[in-house]
Short mmCIF file of C-alpha atoms and ligand atoms in Angstrom, two decimals:
data_model
loop_
_atom_site.label_atom_id
_atom_site.label_comp_id
_atom_site.label_asym_id
_atom_site.label_seq_id
_atom_site.Cartn_x
_atom_site.Cartn_y
_atom_site.Cartn_z
CA MET A 1 -29.44 1.95 4.67
CA GLN A 2 -30.34 5.52 5.66
CA LEU A 3 -28.00 8.05 4.01
CA THR A 4 -27.66 11.36 5.85
CA GLU A 5 -25.66 14.49 5.08
CA THR A 6 -22.76 13.16 7.08
CA THR A 7 -22.73 9.58 5.77
CA ARG A 8 -19.53 8.70 3.95
CA GLY A 9 -18.49 5.62 2.05
CA TRP A 10 -15.30 3.78 1.30
CA PHE A 11 -13.49 4.22 -2.02
CA LEU A 12 -13.43 1.27 -4.38
CA ASN A 13 -13.11 1.04 -8.17
CA GLY A 14 -13.25 4.77 -8.74
CA GLU A 15 -16.22 5.63 -6.55
CA GLU A 16 -17.40 6.16 -3.01
CA THR A 17 -19.56 3.22 -1.95
CA TYR A 18 -21.88 3.17 1.05
CA VAL A 19 -22.27 0.32 3.54
CA ASP A 20 -24.52 -0.42 6.52
CA LYS A 21 -21.86 -0.93 9.16
CA THR A 22 -20.41 2.46 10.13
CA TYR A 23 -18.77 4.26 13.01
CA ASP A 24 -19.00 7.91 14.04
CA ILE A 25 -16.23 10.49 13.95
CA PHE A 26 -16.40 13.42 16.33
CA HIS A 27 -14.81 16.86 16.24
CA PRO A 28 -12.08 16.64 18.89
CA HIS A 29 -12.67 20.23 20.10
CA THR A 30 -16.45 20.64 20.00
CA GLU A 31 -17.29 16.92 20.29
CA ASP A 32 -19.93 17.39 17.55
CA LYS A 33 -20.49 14.47 15.24
CA LEU A 34 -18.61 15.05 11.98
CA ALA A 35 -19.39 11.97 9.91
CA GLN A 36 -20.27 8.32 9.90
CA VAL A 37 -17.84 6.24 7.90
CA PRO A 38 -17.63 2.56 6.99
CA ASP A 39 -16.34 0.29 9.68
CA SER A 40 -14.74 -1.77 6.93
CA THR A 41 -14.57 -5.55 7.19
CA PRO A 42 -11.65 -7.79 6.25
CA ASP A 43 -13.69 -8.83 3.22
CA MET A 44 -13.82 -5.21 2.02
CA MET A 45 -10.04 -5.01 2.31
CA LYS A 46 -9.81 -8.17 0.20
CA GLN A 47 -12.01 -6.52 -2.44
CA ALA A 48 -9.71 -3.50 -2.45
CA ILE A 49 -6.67 -5.75 -2.97
CA GLU A 50 -8.49 -7.53 -5.80
CA ALA A 51 -9.32 -4.19 -7.47
CA ALA A 52 -5.76 -2.90 -7.04
CA HIS A 53 -4.30 -6.10 -8.44
CA ALA A 54 -6.61 -5.85 -11.47
CA ALA A 55 -5.62 -2.20 -12.02
CA PHE A 56 -1.88 -2.91 -11.92
CA PRO A 57 -1.42 -3.80 -15.63
CA LYS A 58 -3.30 -0.62 -16.65
CA LEU A 59 -1.16 1.57 -14.42
CA LYS A 60 2.02 -0.10 -15.59
CA LYS A 61 1.08 0.68 -19.19
CA LEU A 62 0.64 4.41 -18.59
CA THR A 63 3.62 6.37 -19.91
CA LYS A 64 5.66 8.43 -17.49
CA LYS A 65 4.27 11.56 -19.08
CA GLU A 66 0.69 10.36 -18.60
CA ARG A 67 1.31 9.60 -14.92
CA ALA A 68 3.05 12.96 -14.44
CA ASP A 69 0.23 14.87 -16.16
CA MET A 70 -2.38 13.23 -13.90
CA LEU A 71 -0.39 14.08 -10.77
CA PHE A 72 -0.01 17.72 -11.88
CA LYS A 73 -3.72 17.86 -12.62
CA ALA A 74 -4.56 16.57 -9.14
CA ALA A 75 -2.24 19.20 -7.62
CA SER A 76 -4.05 21.94 -9.48
CA PHE A 77 -7.53 20.66 -8.45
CA ILE A 78 -6.46 20.69 -4.80
CA GLU A 79 -4.98 24.17 -5.15
CA GLN A 80 -8.32 25.44 -6.48
CA GLU A 81 -10.18 23.98 -3.48
CA LYS A 82 -7.60 24.94 -0.89
CA GLU A 83 -9.88 26.60 1.71
CA GLU A 84 -12.45 23.82 1.71
CA VAL A 85 -9.81 21.10 1.92
CA ALA A 86 -8.07 22.88 4.79
CA LEU A 87 -11.34 23.11 6.67
CA THR A 88 -11.82 19.35 6.41
CA ILE A 89 -8.36 18.81 7.89
CA SER A 90 -9.06 21.32 10.66
CA LYS A 91 -12.25 19.56 11.64
CA GLU A 92 -11.20 15.92 11.51
CA ALA A 93 -7.67 16.40 12.89
CA CYS A 94 -8.42 19.43 15.11
CA LYS A 95 -5.62 21.29 13.36
CA PRO A 96 -5.53 25.10 13.59
CA LEU A 97 -6.59 26.51 10.21
CA LYS A 98 -3.24 28.24 9.60
CA ALA A 99 -1.52 24.87 9.87
CA SER A 100 -4.17 23.14 7.73
CA LEU A 101 -3.73 25.70 4.96
CA ALA A 102 0.03 25.10 5.13
CA GLU A 103 -0.62 21.36 4.89
CA VAL A 104 -2.68 21.85 1.73
CA ASP A 105 0.09 23.99 0.17
CA ARG A 106 2.59 21.26 0.97
CA THR A 107 0.28 18.61 -0.47
CA VAL A 108 0.11 20.49 -3.77
CA GLN A 109 3.92 20.65 -3.85
CA THR A 110 4.31 16.98 -2.92
CA LEU A 111 2.05 15.99 -5.83
CA GLN A 112 4.03 18.26 -8.15
CA PHE A 113 7.29 16.67 -6.96
CA ALA A 114 5.74 13.26 -7.66
CA GLY A 115 4.83 14.40 -11.18
CA GLU A 116 8.39 15.63 -11.76
CA GLU A 117 9.96 12.47 -10.34
CA ALA A 118 7.65 10.27 -12.43
CA LYS A 119 9.62 11.51 -15.43
CA ARG A 120 13.00 11.01 -13.79
CA LEU A 121 12.81 7.44 -12.49
CA ASP A 122 15.78 6.32 -14.57
CA GLY A 123 18.46 3.69 -14.16
CA GLU A 124 22.10 3.87 -15.23
CA TYR A 125 24.59 2.49 -17.72
CA LEU A 126 26.91 -0.24 -16.42
CA SER A 127 30.36 -1.05 -17.80
CA LEU A 128 30.34 -4.83 -17.60
CA ASP A 129 33.85 -4.93 -19.06
CA ALA A 130 35.06 -3.65 -15.70
CA ALA A 131 34.86 -7.31 -14.65
CA ALA A 132 37.20 -9.91 -16.13
CA GLY A 133 35.32 -11.66 -18.92
CA GLY A 134 32.61 -8.97 -19.07
CA GLU A 135 33.73 -7.45 -22.39
CA GLY A 136 31.44 -7.26 -25.39
CA ARG A 137 28.36 -6.31 -23.42
CA ASP A 138 26.27 -3.22 -22.84
CA ALA A 139 24.26 -3.18 -19.65
CA TYR A 140 21.85 -0.83 -17.98
CA THR A 141 19.30 -0.76 -15.20
CA ILE A 142 15.62 0.17 -15.24
CA PHE A 143 13.07 0.67 -12.46
CA GLN A 144 9.81 -1.24 -12.68
CA PRO A 145 6.74 -0.87 -10.46
CA ILE A 146 6.48 -3.54 -7.76
CA GLY A 147 2.69 -3.97 -7.58
CA VAL A 148 0.05 -3.35 -4.92
CA ILE A 149 1.10 -1.11 -2.04
CA GLY A 150 -0.69 -0.90 1.31
CA ALA A 151 -0.48 2.51 2.99
CA ILE A 152 -1.32 2.75 6.69
CA THR A 153 -1.47 6.35 7.85
CA PRO A 154 -1.68 8.36 11.10
CA PHE A 155 -4.08 11.12 12.13
CA ASN A 156 -1.74 14.08 12.24
CA PHE A 157 -1.20 14.97 8.55
CA PRO A 158 -4.20 13.23 6.98
CA LEU A 159 -3.60 14.73 3.54
CA ASN A 160 0.10 15.43 3.00
CA LEU A 161 1.44 12.30 4.68
CA THR A 162 -1.04 10.24 2.66
CA VAL A 163 0.19 11.96 -0.49
CA HIS A 164 3.76 11.08 0.53
CA LYS A 165 2.75 7.46 -0.10
CA VAL A 166 0.15 7.85 -2.85
CA GLY A 167 2.16 10.29 -5.01
CA PRO A 168 5.33 8.14 -5.23
CA ALA A 169 3.30 4.92 -5.64
CA LEU A 170 1.30 6.23 -8.61
CA ALA A 171 4.31 8.04 -10.08
CA ALA A 172 6.19 4.73 -10.12
CA GLY A 173 3.17 2.87 -11.61
CA ASN A 174 1.86 1.06 -8.54
CA PRO A 175 -1.75 0.81 -7.31
CA ILE A 176 -2.21 1.75 -3.66
CA ILE A 177 -4.71 1.03 -0.89
CA ILE A 178 -5.02 3.53 1.94
CA LYS A 179 -6.01 2.43 5.44
CA PRO A 180 -6.40 5.90 6.98
CA SER A 181 -6.36 6.68 10.68
CA GLU A 182 -9.73 5.87 12.28
CA GLN A 183 -10.13 9.56 13.24
CA THR A 184 -9.16 11.15 9.90
CA PRO A 185 -10.45 9.28 6.83
CA LEU A 186 -12.15 12.31 5.23
CA SER A 187 -9.02 13.82 3.65
CA ALA A 188 -8.06 10.43 2.18
CA LEU A 189 -11.54 10.02 0.66
CA TYR A 190 -11.22 13.48 -0.88
CA LEU A 191 -7.79 12.63 -2.28
CA ALA A 192 -9.09 9.45 -3.90
CA LYS A 193 -11.82 11.42 -5.67
CA VAL A 194 -9.39 14.05 -6.93
CA LEU A 195 -6.90 11.51 -8.29
CA THR A 196 -9.67 9.57 -10.02
CA LYS A 197 -10.96 12.82 -11.57
CA SER A 198 -7.39 13.45 -12.73
CA GLY A 199 -7.42 10.29 -14.83
CA PHE A 200 -6.00 7.44 -12.75
CA PRO A 201 -7.78 4.18 -13.63
CA LYS A 202 -10.36 2.48 -11.43
CA GLY A 203 -8.69 0.44 -8.72
CA ALA A 204 -5.48 2.50 -8.81
CA LEU A 205 -6.44 3.97 -5.48
CA SER A 206 -8.74 2.62 -2.75
CA VAL A 207 -9.58 3.93 0.70
CA VAL A 208 -10.65 1.41 3.34
CA PRO A 209 -11.45 3.18 6.64
CA GLY A 210 -11.73 1.35 9.94
CA ASP A 211 -9.86 -0.74 12.46
CA GLY A 212 -6.08 -0.90 12.02
CA VAL A 213 -5.54 -4.32 13.55
CA SER A 214 -8.04 -6.33 11.47
CA LEU A 215 -7.58 -4.44 8.19
CA GLY A 216 -3.80 -4.30 8.59
CA LYS A 217 -3.77 -8.08 9.05
CA VAL A 218 -5.41 -8.61 5.64
CA LEU A 219 -2.86 -6.36 3.94
CA LEU A 220 -0.01 -8.14 5.70
CA GLU A 221 -1.24 -11.65 4.88
CA ASP A 222 -2.03 -11.19 1.18
CA ASP A 223 0.88 -12.06 -1.11
CA ARG A 224 -0.41 -9.72 -3.81
CA VAL A 225 0.47 -6.78 -1.54
CA LYS A 226 4.15 -6.20 -2.24
CA LYS A 227 4.86 -3.41 0.17
CA ILE A 228 3.52 -1.81 3.35
CA SER A 229 4.24 1.87 3.78
CA PHE A 230 3.44 2.76 7.37
CA THR A 231 3.52 6.05 9.25
CA GLY A 232 2.55 5.95 12.91
CA SER A 233 3.69 4.91 16.34
CA PRO A 234 6.78 2.74 16.97
CA GLU A 235 4.64 0.10 18.74
CA VAL A 236 2.53 -0.56 15.64
CA GLY A 237 5.55 -0.14 13.35
CA LYS A 238 7.46 -2.93 15.11
CA LEU A 239 4.43 -5.19 14.93
CA ILE A 240 4.05 -4.59 11.19
CA LYS A 241 7.72 -5.28 10.50
CA SER A 242 7.62 -8.51 12.49
CA GLN A 243 4.61 -9.73 10.45
CA ALA A 244 5.62 -8.51 6.99
CA GLY A 245 7.63 -11.56 5.92
CA LEU A 246 9.23 -10.88 2.53
CA LYS A 247 7.14 -7.79 1.80
CA ARG A 248 8.96 -4.53 1.58
CA VAL A 249 8.30 -2.22 4.51
CA THR A 250 8.87 1.48 5.11
CA LEU A 251 8.27 2.70 8.66
CA GLU A 252 8.03 6.38 9.52
CA LEU A 253 7.72 6.43 13.31
CA GLY A 254 7.89 8.77 16.26
CA SER A 255 10.55 10.87 17.93
CA ASN A 256 11.42 13.24 20.78
CA SER A 257 13.34 15.66 18.58
CA PRO A 258 16.23 17.54 20.17
CA MET A 259 17.81 20.89 19.45
CA TYR A 260 20.90 22.74 20.69
CA VAL A 261 21.47 26.48 21.04
CA ASP A 262 25.13 27.39 21.32
CA ARG A 263 26.63 30.41 23.07
CA SER A 264 27.93 31.63 19.67
CA ILE A 265 24.33 32.57 18.79
CA THR A 266 23.89 36.30 19.27
CA ASP A 267 20.20 36.67 18.40
CA VAL A 268 18.67 34.15 20.81
CA GLU A 269 15.27 35.84 20.57
CA THR A 270 14.86 34.89 16.92
CA VAL A 271 15.93 31.33 17.67
CA ALA A 272 13.45 31.19 20.57
CA GLN A 273 10.66 32.41 18.30
CA LYS A 274 11.40 29.69 15.73
CA ALA A 275 11.64 27.07 18.46
CA VAL A 276 8.23 28.04 19.87
CA GLN A 277 6.79 27.34 16.43
CA GLY A 278 8.67 24.04 16.30
CA ALA A 279 7.42 22.98 19.71
CA PHE A 280 3.77 23.99 19.49
CA ALA A 281 2.78 23.84 15.82
CA TYR A 282 -0.34 21.68 15.61
CA ASN A 283 -0.41 21.33 19.42
CA GLY A 284 2.91 19.48 19.37
CA GLN A 285 1.33 16.55 17.50
CA VAL A 286 4.00 16.50 14.81
CA CYS A 287 6.45 13.60 14.58
CA LEU A 288 9.20 16.24 14.39
CA SER A 289 7.97 18.48 17.21
CA THR A 290 10.80 20.23 18.98
CA GLN A 291 10.59 18.44 22.32
CA ARG A 292 14.03 18.69 23.97
CA ILE A 293 15.99 21.94 23.87
CA TYR A 294 19.52 22.10 25.26
CA VAL A 295 20.90 25.60 25.67
CA HIS A 296 24.42 26.70 26.49
CA GLU A 297 24.40 28.09 30.05
CA GLU A 298 25.74 31.48 28.92
CA VAL A 299 22.66 32.21 26.78
CA ALA A 300 20.14 30.10 28.69
CA SER A 301 18.40 32.74 30.75
CA SER A 302 17.79 35.13 27.83
CA PHE A 303 16.67 32.20 25.65
CA LYS A 304 14.20 30.93 28.27
CA LYS A 305 12.81 34.40 28.91
CA ALA A 306 12.18 34.98 25.20
CA PHE A 307 10.79 31.46 24.77
CA VAL A 308 8.24 31.90 27.57
CA THR A 309 7.23 35.34 26.25
CA PHE A 310 6.53 33.99 22.75
CA THR A 311 4.77 30.93 24.17
CA GLU A 312 2.40 33.04 26.23
CA LYS A 313 1.37 34.93 23.08
CA LEU A 314 -0.04 31.76 21.48
CA ARG A 315 -3.82 31.73 21.23
CA PHE A 316 -5.80 28.69 22.27
CA GLY A 317 -9.11 28.21 20.48
CA ALA A 318 -11.27 26.35 17.99
CA PRO A 319 -9.26 24.90 15.09
CA GLU A 320 -11.39 26.59 12.39
CA GLU A 321 -10.58 30.09 13.65
CA GLN A 322 -7.93 32.10 11.78
CA GLU A 323 -6.28 33.39 14.97
CA THR A 324 -5.95 30.01 16.71
CA ASP A 325 -2.42 28.74 17.29
CA VAL A 326 -3.17 25.79 19.58
CA SER A 327 -6.32 23.78 20.10
CA SER A 328 -7.63 20.59 21.67
CA LEU A 329 -5.63 17.40 21.35
CA ILE A 330 -6.81 14.56 19.12
CA ASN A 331 -8.64 12.85 22.01
CA LYS A 332 -9.18 12.96 25.77
CA ARG A 333 -6.76 10.04 26.23
CA SER A 334 -3.95 12.22 24.85
CA GLN A 335 -4.98 15.11 27.09
CA GLU A 336 -4.89 12.88 30.18
CA ARG A 337 -1.54 11.32 29.26
CA VAL A 338 0.19 14.64 28.53
CA PHE A 339 -1.19 16.19 31.72
CA LYS A 340 0.02 13.20 33.76
CA TRP A 341 3.51 13.30 32.21
CA ILE A 342 3.88 17.00 33.08
CA GLY A 343 2.92 16.23 36.71
CA GLU A 344 5.39 13.33 36.85
CA ALA A 345 8.24 15.51 35.54
CA VAL A 346 7.52 18.15 38.20
CA GLU A 347 7.49 15.42 40.88
CA GLN A 348 10.91 14.32 39.61
CA GLY A 349 12.37 17.81 40.05
CA ALA A 350 11.47 19.75 36.88
CA SER A 351 10.05 23.28 37.08
CA LEU A 352 7.09 24.39 35.03
CA LEU A 353 7.80 27.84 33.55
CA THR A 354 4.41 28.33 31.91
CA GLY A 355 1.28 26.47 30.73
CA GLY A 356 0.51 22.84 31.35
CA GLU A 357 -3.13 23.36 32.29
CA LYS A 358 -6.12 21.52 30.91
CA LYS A 359 -8.24 23.66 28.59
CA ASP A 360 -11.21 22.26 26.67
CA ASN A 361 -9.82 18.96 25.38
CA GLY A 362 -6.27 20.27 25.15
CA ILE A 363 -3.34 21.44 27.24
CA THR A 364 -1.99 24.99 27.28
CA PRO A 365 1.55 25.12 25.82
CA ALA A 366 3.88 23.93 28.57
CA VAL A 367 7.54 24.86 29.04
CA LEU A 368 9.61 23.00 31.65
CA GLU A 369 13.21 23.38 32.77
CA ARG A 370 15.66 21.11 34.61
CA VAL A 371 13.88 18.00 33.39
CA PRO A 372 15.62 14.71 34.31
CA ALA A 373 16.44 12.45 31.37
CA THR A 374 14.33 9.69 32.94
CA ALA A 375 11.08 11.72 32.88
CA SER A 376 8.63 10.61 30.17
CA ILE A 377 8.53 14.12 28.70
CA SER A 378 12.23 13.70 27.98
CA CYS A 379 12.73 10.05 27.07
CA ALA A 380 9.38 9.24 25.41
CA GLU A 381 7.48 10.95 22.60
CA VAL A 382 5.10 13.51 24.13
CA PHE A 383 3.02 14.22 21.02
CA GLY A 384 1.49 17.20 22.79
CA PRO A 385 2.27 20.87 23.50
CA VAL A 386 5.19 20.32 25.89
CA VAL A 387 8.83 21.31 25.57
CA LEU A 388 11.77 21.03 27.95
CA ILE A 389 14.66 23.49 28.12
CA ASN A 390 17.74 22.21 29.93
CA GLU A 391 21.02 24.09 30.38
CA VAL A 392 24.31 22.51 29.26
CA ARG A 393 27.94 23.47 29.86
CA ASP A 394 29.08 22.90 26.26
CA SER A 395 28.22 21.32 22.91
CA GLN A 396 29.63 17.96 23.97
CA GLU A 397 27.19 17.73 26.86
CA ALA A 398 24.41 18.76 24.45
CA LEU A 399 25.46 16.09 21.95
CA GLU A 400 25.39 13.38 24.61
CA ALA A 401 21.96 14.47 25.84
CA MET A 402 20.60 14.68 22.29
CA ASN A 403 21.83 11.17 21.47
CA ASP A 404 20.50 9.77 24.75
CA SER A 405 17.27 8.66 23.11
CA HIS A 406 15.60 5.58 21.64
CA TYR A 407 14.62 7.79 18.72
CA GLY A 408 16.55 9.43 15.89
CA LEU A 409 14.55 11.39 13.34
CA ASN A 410 15.56 15.07 13.04
CA ALA A 411 17.92 17.19 15.15
CA GLY A 412 18.53 20.95 15.04
CA VAL A 413 21.74 22.77 15.95
CA PHE A 414 21.93 26.55 16.24
CA THR A 415 25.53 27.71 16.19
CA ASN A 416 27.85 30.15 14.46
CA ASN A 417 30.81 27.85 15.05
CA LEU A 418 31.36 25.97 11.80
CA SER A 419 33.53 23.16 13.08
CA GLN A 420 31.16 22.58 16.00
CA ALA A 421 28.23 22.45 13.56
CA MET A 422 29.98 19.92 11.34
CA GLN A 423 31.16 17.79 14.23
CA MET A 424 27.65 17.63 15.66
CA ALA A 425 26.16 16.94 12.22
CA HIS A 426 28.41 13.90 11.89
CA GLU A 427 27.90 12.62 15.42
CA LEU A 428 24.17 13.10 15.93
CA GLU A 429 22.34 9.77 15.72
CA THR A 430 19.45 10.93 13.55
CA GLY A 431 18.28 10.59 9.96
CA GLN A 432 18.48 14.34 9.31
CA VAL A 433 20.45 17.18 10.91
CA LEU A 434 19.42 20.79 10.39
CA ILE A 435 22.04 23.41 11.13
CA ASN A 436 20.53 26.73 12.18
CA ASP A 437 16.99 25.42 11.85
CA VAL A 438 14.60 23.75 14.27
CA PRO A 439 14.27 19.95 14.02
CA THR A 440 10.63 20.44 13.03
CA LEU A 441 11.66 21.57 9.56
CA ARG A 442 10.86 19.33 6.63
CA PHE A 443 10.67 20.03 2.92
CA ASP A 444 8.77 17.45 0.97
CA HIS A 445 11.50 16.47 -1.50
CA MET A 446 14.11 15.91 1.23
CA PRO A 447 15.11 12.33 1.95
CA TYR A 448 13.33 11.74 5.21
CA GLY A 449 13.33 8.91 7.71
CA GLY A 450 14.62 7.80 11.04
CA VAL A 451 17.23 5.65 12.71
CA LYS A 452 16.79 3.70 15.97
CA GLN A 453 13.08 3.48 16.86
CA SER A 454 12.17 6.36 14.55
CA GLY A 455 11.94 4.20 11.51
CA TYR A 456 13.16 2.11 8.68
CA GLY A 457 13.59 3.25 5.08
CA ARG A 458 13.15 6.69 3.59
CA GLU A 459 10.38 8.87 2.25
CA GLY A 460 10.69 12.18 0.37
CA VAL A 461 9.19 11.67 -3.08
CA LYS A 462 12.26 10.54 -5.06
CA TYR A 463 13.50 8.29 -2.24
CA ALA A 464 10.07 6.76 -1.59
CA MET A 465 9.77 5.93 -5.30
CA ARG A 466 12.98 3.93 -5.26
CA GLU A 467 11.58 1.87 -2.39
CA MET A 468 8.43 1.31 -4.45
CA ALA A 469 10.25 0.11 -7.55
CA GLU A 470 12.19 -2.99 -8.56
CA LEU A 471 15.65 -2.41 -9.98
CA LYS A 472 16.20 -4.63 -13.02
CA MET A 473 19.51 -5.09 -14.85
CA ILE A 474 19.52 -5.80 -18.57
CA SER A 475 22.70 -6.88 -20.36
CA ILE A 476 23.18 -7.21 -24.12
CA ASN A 477 25.99 -9.38 -25.40
CA TYR A 478 26.74 -7.78 -28.78
CA GLN A 479 29.50 -10.21 -29.65
CA SER A 480 27.37 -13.34 -29.49
P1 LIG B 501 -0.92 4.84 15.41
O1 LIG B 501 0.29 3.99 15.33
O2 LIG B 501 -1.80 4.71 16.57
O3 LIG B 501 -1.84 4.59 14.13
C1 LIG B 501 -1.34 4.71 12.82
C2 LIG B 501 -2.13 3.82 11.89
O4 LIG B 501 -1.87 2.45 12.22
C3 LIG B 501 -3.65 4.00 11.98
O5 LIG B 501 -4.18 4.00 10.68
C4 LIG B 501 -4.10 2.76 12.76
O6 LIG B 501 -5.40 2.37 12.47
C5 LIG B 501 -3.10 1.73 12.25
N1 LIG B 501 -2.91 0.54 13.11
C6 LIG B 501 -3.07 0.44 14.44
N2 LIG B 501 -2.79 -0.82 14.84
C7 LIG B 501 -2.43 -1.52 13.75
C8 LIG B 501 -2.01 -2.86 13.50
N3 LIG B 501 -1.89 -3.74 14.49
N4 LIG B 501 -1.72 -3.23 12.24
C9 LIG B 501 -1.81 -2.34 11.24
N5 LIG B 501 -2.20 -1.07 11.38
C10 LIG B 501 -2.50 -0.66 12.63
O7 LIG B 501 -0.40 6.36 15.24
P2 LIG B 501 -1.21 7.73 15.36
O8 LIG B 501 -1.58 7.97 16.78
O9 LIG B 501 -2.27 7.82 14.32
O10 LIG B 501 -0.07 8.76 14.93
C11 LIG B 501 0.87 9.24 15.81
C12 LIG B 501 2.22 8.56 15.63
O11 LIG B 501 2.64 8.67 14.28
C13 LIG B 501 3.32 9.24 16.44
O12 LIG B 501 4.15 8.28 17.03
C14 LIG B 501 4.07 10.04 15.39
O13 LIG B 501 5.40 10.36 15.72
C15 LIG B 501 3.99 9.13 14.22
N6 LIG B 501 4.24 9.87 12.99
C16 LIG B 501 5.45 9.71 12.37
C17 LIG B 501 5.73 10.44 11.22
C18 LIG B 501 7.03 10.30 10.48
O14 LIG B 501 7.08 10.72 9.33
N7 LIG B 501 8.07 9.74 11.07
C19 LIG B 501 4.78 11.33 10.72
C20 LIG B 501 3.57 11.46 11.39
C21 LIG B 501 3.30 10.73 12.52
#
């Protein structure tokens, strides 16, 4: 095997290992070759499961303090290498550097949250004498690690979303195998090195790059894998759930996140500025991208004017450049699909206010109004730099439009009317509601997950850990 500067391995038993069969990864913007990585075989995935299974007793034995210390150490290593790590994300995911740097900051925090939560994974005391005949007993619950976890991850947050699985798994004492997105395995390989350097035992963490279908199948069919934690598209998520049998499953899937701007908002410019960020951060390739905006008719024209003005200030360019706000999409297929969906919406009666043109391998940020609910850019997940702004008569019409979706991840409501805010918060069919914030907002310790086709289960470090642990009840009969 000929090793070159760009040859990368897979991560097994604490080290990067090189193989003959590889595939190439290209920079989505420049189309330059970035790396050649293992096109892992099902047998390699079996080896990773074997190694993880063997590491489980060692991980289980680590004290909570030891696990926490290792996670804090990893956070501090990443913090020290922030610029370099961000550049890797920018290249493999074509993410503008500003956004990559923010992802690294969040990753550091997510690991720190995992370290803190490692120490707090506690059960509770139970009064068994609350039941007839239960007297004379003390009872309590503990959380125990469940065993090998398979993490299948998407391309769009190759470091922080991986850490959202790896951090909680290791904090709770479970080994984990990462099957990264085909396009973005480099951040996961880096993470594995850092966590190993921080003290986690060999086999605690493996990275097996390559084809999702064949490698996913091995994870799904092996009984030693106790849980699949998946982030990605609803199509693959449904398939995984239908094949998981008795394994635990967490699914973090897509969305077409909605937001409402009420007439009680006086400073619509500021809201428009935040919404532009929410719509076009990382070229709209965020599961929480602000995609559907409903604005009260009384403030609609000033909102749209400000929105278009801020949108037109965004700079399109190479992802590694400091000034770039938007760049090429992850692949040409995405560019073609997004471009087609914009055309279809216009054919169905929508008006394009700005953008929507092909540029390099991307699309310039597109704003459309009067978009029918049946257009793909309304009812499906765009995952590109496209937003719709439709006028509504009142908050009830907005609520109905917002809930008219197969998805339900985050929703944002801008209003100064408290009872309206609370009513909408209760009636929106989403996992999270953000009052006076865009739906694109997420803090890493929040419980986070979707309803409808947006997912199943919750992440957010503390909540993910509970889904990666077995609750055991222990009762002591002190009168026996
Ligand atoms: P994708 O579903 O195409 O791929 C995700 C992962 O699944 C990849 O690692 C892929 O190799 C693997 N995979 C593909 N087929 C598989 C199979 N049959 N069995 C097992 N694994 C398989 O998603 P993507 O294009 O990488 O990411 C974009 C999607 O991810 C969007 O829908 C986005 O909304 C979603 N996403 C959701 C969240 C969230 O937290 N809810 C976060 C980020 C991204």
